XYZ file of C-alpha atoms in Angstrom:
381
model
C -12.406 59.992 6.258
C -12.500 57.866 9.377
C -14.954 55.470 7.691
C -12.631 55.164 4.682
C -9.636 54.421 6.871
C -11.652 51.875 8.817
C -12.776 50.143 5.606
C -9.194 49.983 4.341
C -8.030 48.517 7.650
C -10.776 45.893 7.664
C -10.105 44.939 4.044
C -6.379 44.595 4.754
C -7.061 42.411 7.781
C -9.431 39.993 6.051
C -6.826 37.937 4.102
C -4.671 37.598 7.206
C -7.722 36.532 9.237
C -8.725 33.967 6.596
C -5.190 32.607 6.428
C -5.036 32.322 10.207
C -8.081 30.075 10.144
C -6.432 27.547 7.796
C -3.518 25.552 9.215
C -1.173 24.433 6.431
C 1.622 21.952 7.101
C 4.516 20.794 4.921
C 5.718 17.291 5.788
C 7.087 14.139 4.195
C 10.175 11.983 4.012
C 13.169 11.290 1.809
C 14.138 7.614 1.755
C 16.694 5.947 -0.468
C 19.435 3.333 -0.389
C 21.617 0.975 -2.351
C 20.688 -2.639 -3.089
C 22.575 -5.709 -4.205
C 20.231 -8.242 -5.845
C 20.753 -11.769 -7.087
C 18.377 -13.691 -9.385
C 18.825 -17.450 -9.732
C 17.082 -20.605 -11.008
C 15.142 -18.741 -13.678
C 14.937 -19.648 -17.355
C 16.552 -16.279 -18.153
C 17.987 -13.130 -16.586
C 19.937 -14.816 -13.787
C 22.799 -12.924 -12.177
C 23.648 -9.979 -9.923
C 22.456 -6.386 -9.985
C 23.491 -3.281 -8.013
C 21.332 -0.158 -7.982
C 20.068 2.776 -5.982
C 16.383 2.596 -5.078
C 13.600 4.741 -3.707
C 11.510 4.015 -0.624
C 8.454 6.043 -1.667
C 9.861 9.490 -0.877
C 7.289 12.254 -0.730
C 6.458 15.812 0.244
C 2.984 16.510 1.551
C 1.017 19.739 1.817
C -1.910 19.323 4.196
C -4.208 21.542 6.168
C -7.479 22.074 7.968
C -9.966 24.838 8.609
C -12.212 25.084 11.656
C -15.751 25.564 10.363
C -17.324 25.762 13.806
C -19.668 23.426 15.609
C -17.053 20.669 15.716
C -16.779 20.563 11.902
C -13.465 20.872 10.032
C -12.497 21.071 6.387
C -9.396 19.007 5.587
C -7.149 18.549 2.568
C -3.892 16.876 1.560
C -1.718 16.930 -1.555
C 0.784 14.046 -1.509
C 3.567 14.226 -4.092
C 5.910 11.267 -4.671
C 9.429 11.628 -6.081
C 12.619 9.594 -6.525
C 15.793 10.981 -4.950
C 17.936 8.374 -6.750
C 17.286 9.713 -10.255
C 15.011 12.739 -9.859
C 11.975 10.976 -11.299
C 8.478 11.842 -10.123
C 4.959 10.547 -10.253
C 2.325 12.907 -11.547
C 1.574 15.840 -9.253
C -0.551 14.613 -6.330
C 0.241 10.988 -7.193
C 0.114 9.934 -3.525
C -2.731 10.080 -1.003
C -4.503 13.265 -2.076
C -7.933 14.385 -0.933
C -10.315 17.042 0.297
C -12.948 16.318 2.913
C -14.832 17.059 6.103
C -14.311 15.797 9.651
C -16.650 15.995 12.613
C -18.685 13.968 15.055
C -19.807 11.699 12.201
C -16.209 10.697 11.498
C -14.239 11.709 8.406
C -15.288 11.829 4.759
C -12.566 12.204 2.109
C -12.768 12.434 -1.677
C -9.726 11.813 -3.855
C -6.974 9.220 -4.301
C -6.396 7.021 -1.242
C -4.827 3.873 0.171
C -7.550 1.384 1.051
C -7.584 -2.384 1.410
C -4.012 -3.356 0.561
C -2.230 -1.631 3.475
C -4.066 -3.354 6.342
C -1.803 -5.763 8.225
C 1.447 -4.681 6.574
C 4.786 -4.839 8.376
C 6.852 -1.728 9.198
C 9.439 -1.612 6.391
C 7.621 1.210 4.629
C 7.911 3.530 7.641
C 11.553 2.725 8.449
C 14.978 3.014 6.804
C 14.843 -0.644 5.778
C 13.735 -1.417 2.214
C 10.132 -0.702 1.232
C 10.624 -3.460 -1.343
C 10.982 -5.975 1.516
C 7.446 -5.360 2.751
C 5.165 -8.375 3.097
C 2.882 -6.845 0.477
C 5.312 -8.446 -2.000
C 3.332 -11.613 -1.219
C 0.012 -10.372 0.196
C -0.609 -7.904 -2.634
C -0.577 -10.355 -5.546
C -2.331 -13.412 -6.964
C 0.013 -15.613 -8.943
C -0.008 -18.988 -10.690
C 1.292 -20.882 -13.684
C -2.168 -20.672 -15.221
C -2.145 -16.935 -14.716
C -5.158 -14.703 -14.626
C -6.084 -14.920 -18.291
C -3.585 -17.151 -20.089
C -3.162 -20.881 -19.465
C 0.419 -22.036 -18.933
C 1.913 -18.594 -18.287
C 3.286 -17.483 -14.917
C 2.191 -13.952 -14.116
C 0.863 -11.881 -11.256
C -2.243 -9.778 -10.777
C -2.433 -7.147 -8.063
C -4.930 -7.200 -5.209
C -6.633 -3.797 -4.825
C -3.962 -2.435 -7.190
C -1.502 -2.989 -4.298
C -1.509 0.787 -4.105
C -3.819 3.766 -3.885
C -7.163 3.841 -5.679
C -8.349 6.719 -7.841
C -11.790 8.344 -7.694
C -12.444 7.380 -4.074
C -15.148 8.412 -1.629
C -14.018 7.240 1.801
C -15.777 7.375 5.196
C -13.928 6.581 8.426
C -15.998 6.222 11.571
C -15.278 7.863 14.912
C -13.444 5.743 17.467
C -15.844 4.043 19.855
C -13.674 2.860 22.742
C -11.124 1.332 20.373
C -13.617 0.116 17.760
C -13.586 1.825 14.374
C -14.347 1.099 10.745
C -14.549 2.494 7.252
C -16.280 2.266 3.885
C -14.825 2.985 0.448
C -16.491 3.467 -2.922
C -14.661 4.190 -6.170
C -16.190 4.979 -9.552
C -13.002 3.667 -11.210
C -9.988 2.431 -9.276
C -7.033 3.281 -11.492
C -5.978 4.928 -14.707
C -5.603 2.867 -17.872
C -7.708 0.825 -20.251
C -10.443 -1.077 -18.451
C -9.356 0.285 -15.091
C -10.306 3.947 -14.691
C -13.486 5.939 -15.148
C -14.837 5.352 -18.627
C -16.240 8.264 -20.601
C -18.819 6.174 -22.400
C -22.447 5.791 -21.431
C -24.423 2.631 -20.839
C -24.264 -0.537 -18.816
C -20.960 -1.665 -20.319
C -19.049 1.085 -18.553
C -20.270 0.488 -15.014
C -17.057 -0.471 -13.266
C -16.719 0.219 -9.544
C -15.039 -0.724 -6.268
C -16.516 -1.360 -2.836
C -14.350 -1.910 0.221
C -14.969 -2.063 3.974
C -12.891 -2.548 7.093
C -13.427 -2.849 10.821
C -10.895 -2.970 13.628
C -10.312 -2.821 17.352
C -7.211 -1.303 18.952
C -6.792 -0.787 22.684
C -3.710 -1.133 24.834
C -1.322 -3.751 23.422
C -3.953 -5.474 21.226
C -5.126 -4.682 17.718
C -7.280 -6.845 15.428
C -9.209 -6.189 12.260
C -10.729 -7.386 9.010
C -11.158 -5.909 5.536
C -13.045 -6.744 2.328
C -12.528 -5.615 -1.280
C -14.685 -6.074 -4.403
C -13.917 -4.593 -7.822
C -15.431 -4.771 -11.278
C -13.194 -3.071 -13.826
C -14.575 -0.426 -16.131
C -16.056 -1.871 -19.318
C -15.897 -5.502 -18.150
C -19.286 -6.336 -19.681
C -17.903 -5.588 -23.141
C -14.620 -7.524 -22.775
C -13.698 -10.678 -24.687
C -13.624 -14.046 -22.929
C -10.536 -14.487 -20.762
C -10.107 -10.763 -20.048
C -9.676 -9.490 -16.507
C -13.125 -8.862 -15.035
C -12.517 -8.010 -11.383
C -10.984 -8.890 -8.028
C -12.496 -9.971 -4.717
C -10.488 -10.304 -1.511
C -10.790 -10.471 2.239
C -8.179 -10.159 4.950
C -7.971 -10.636 8.728
C -5.080 -9.253 10.732
C -3.957 -8.604 14.277
C -1.046 -7.993 16.567
C 0.029 -7.810 20.194
C 2.658 -5.580 21.785
C 4.500 -7.412 24.557
C 6.635 -4.366 25.396
C 10.071 -5.403 24.208
C 8.660 -6.956 21.057
C 5.522 -7.020 18.879
C 4.052 -9.949 16.974
C 1.512 -9.722 14.159
C -0.366 -12.154 11.953
C -2.307 -11.570 8.738
C -4.186 -13.880 6.367
C -5.360 -12.776 2.923
C -7.526 -14.637 0.422
C -7.991 -13.135 -3.022
C -9.605 -14.162 -6.294
C -9.007 -12.646 -9.715
C -11.950 -13.297 -12.028
C -11.992 -13.397 -15.820
C -14.807 -12.991 -18.327
C -16.285 -16.390 -19.133
C -14.339 -18.230 -16.415
C -10.665 -18.788 -15.673
C -10.821 -17.533 -12.100
C -7.650 -17.763 -9.995
C -7.745 -17.837 -6.179
C -4.916 -17.963 -3.682
C -4.432 -17.736 0.073
C -1.435 -16.054 1.703
C -0.292 -15.267 5.209
C 2.422 -13.308 6.960
C 4.029 -13.158 10.398
C 5.723 -9.791 11.109
C 7.794 -9.380 14.307
C 9.617 -6.325 15.661
C 11.839 -6.222 18.749
C 13.806 -3.543 20.547
C 17.526 -4.187 20.224
C 19.840 -1.588 21.684
C 18.846 1.858 20.489
C 17.220 0.470 17.365
C 14.579 -1.989 16.200
C 15.039 -5.489 14.793
C 12.490 -6.555 12.173
C 11.691 -10.070 10.994
C 8.904 -11.125 8.630
C 7.960 -14.482 7.173
C 5.357 -14.517 4.383
C 3.959 -17.336 2.286
C 1.674 -17.581 -0.718
C 0.042 -20.977 -1.044
C -0.672 -22.766 -4.306
C -3.343 -21.028 -6.335
C -6.543 -22.638 -7.568
C -7.669 -22.267 -11.175
C -11.449 -22.718 -11.541
C -11.350 -24.671 -8.287
C -8.493 -26.993 -9.271
C -5.123 -26.776 -7.580
C -2.392 -25.081 -9.596
C 0.576 -27.060 -8.251
C 3.883 -25.349 -7.443
C 2.452 -21.824 -7.768
C 3.318 -20.664 -4.244
C 6.215 -18.687 -2.790
C 7.994 -17.997 0.493
C 9.683 -14.797 1.628
C 12.006 -14.253 4.596
C 13.122 -10.772 5.678
C 15.388 -9.600 8.499
C 16.301 -5.957 9.079
C 17.563 -3.427 11.590
C 16.508 0.224 11.869
C 18.779 2.560 13.867
C 17.691 6.129 14.743
C 20.318 8.876 14.515
C 17.748 11.419 15.726
C 13.972 11.739 15.985
C 13.785 12.365 12.244
C 16.730 10.525 10.708
C 17.510 6.817 10.716
C 19.693 4.330 8.882
C 18.712 0.773 8.114
C 19.835 -2.533 6.700
C 17.603 -5.371 5.516
C 18.069 -8.682 3.731
C 15.267 -10.477 1.893
C 15.059 -13.945 0.350
C 12.113 -14.701 -1.940
C 11.846 -18.279 -3.203
C 9.325 -19.057 -5.947
C 7.969 -22.508 -6.653
C 8.502 -23.668 -10.231
C 5.241 -22.144 -11.511
C 5.285 -18.882 -9.568
C 6.783 -15.473 -10.341
C 6.401 -13.345 -7.216
C 8.832 -10.426 -6.964
C 9.852 -7.644 -4.611
C 7.267 -4.887 -4.121
C 7.681 -2.038 -6.650
C 10.586 -4.007 -8.127
C 10.209 -2.835 -11.703
C 10.123 0.885 -10.863
C 11.629 2.317 -7.618
C 13.769 -0.820 -7.245
C 15.071 -0.713 -10.857
C 14.600 -4.454 -11.419
C 13.072 -6.552 -14.165
C 10.219 -8.870 -13.200
C 11.248 -12.431 -12.267
C 10.476 -15.395 -14.484
C 8.683 -18.557 -13.365
C 10.532 -20.333 -10.560
C 13.145 -17.600 -10.220
C 14.525 -17.035 -6.719
C 15.678 -13.667 -5.448
C 18.013 -12.409 -2.735
C 18.521 -8.750 -1.917
C 20.640 -6.751 0.538
C 19.657 -3.135 1.206
C 21.520 -0.313 2.999
C 19.415 2.831 3.380
C 18.772 6.148 5.058
C 15.477 7.902 5.805
C 14.787 11.476 6.909
C 11.315 12.663 7.892
C 10.342 16.326 7.995
């Protein structure tokens, strides 16, 4: 009888013991606001537009389990949603992974941010507009000759300007401020020619390689990153089709106490089957400064004229100016205002980041200029 009671007690205790060994955390943020946008100087769709927008709101379930010997199991499920209209991405549409962490660093498998977020300004993490981030310029290659079609202004993303699917990611330990990482993807994104193909053979061998290294100690941080992609099925595509993207970026910043100054340069090339490669350079200068209880943000970004097969594609650059102010109401809640001006040259069509979806805007036409005022609120939990 005593043995039976003991067995029942042990069995009842096991689930509680197992649960106690896994730490699960619910976190995230809700970020939204109202924007007033003006399009001008385009061949069509000029005028004003008022809309609610989303700043990449999310709820995250994450956790870890101590496996002993300095080894941990880790996981995260990142779910994105839109508080303005109740829309959602697919379940786990954000940074979602399972992995191991230990003395060797961290290895994660899943869907992850990689190259594109290095050197970005702080609009994504504040109550100012996510759409005013400098990735509006740094995350795209643009030109009147386009990526596949001569004489058409269009943009192609660099490293998807978002998370990559099917990722294996290693991040090194920190060695006195020095750290790095390697990324491999068997297929970077969903969609034709972009995700993992089901077919066999050489024609379906698309992949992504990316690497980064950085140093951060005290007020200084510097780094560099590289990205190389061949899209799935590129060897079977017709001439002029998108074949892949190569890019490199250097970035850094210094914290002077009352203000911080950063600088980033990005060079990216979008290649096409049989030629028609487009390359552009871009740079950005993000500055933040303490002002009263809040933070003042200023960013200047510029895309230079692209080159098509080595020849200059004149008037295919753009300039973007952003000023904003983020005011904390508490440790978790803040309000913000930001104003962005994006001026396209006559053969360029750069637009605000995520403009067509969370910002509820149509894509700009060639040479179209944009101005946008944003009033927003952000709560983190």
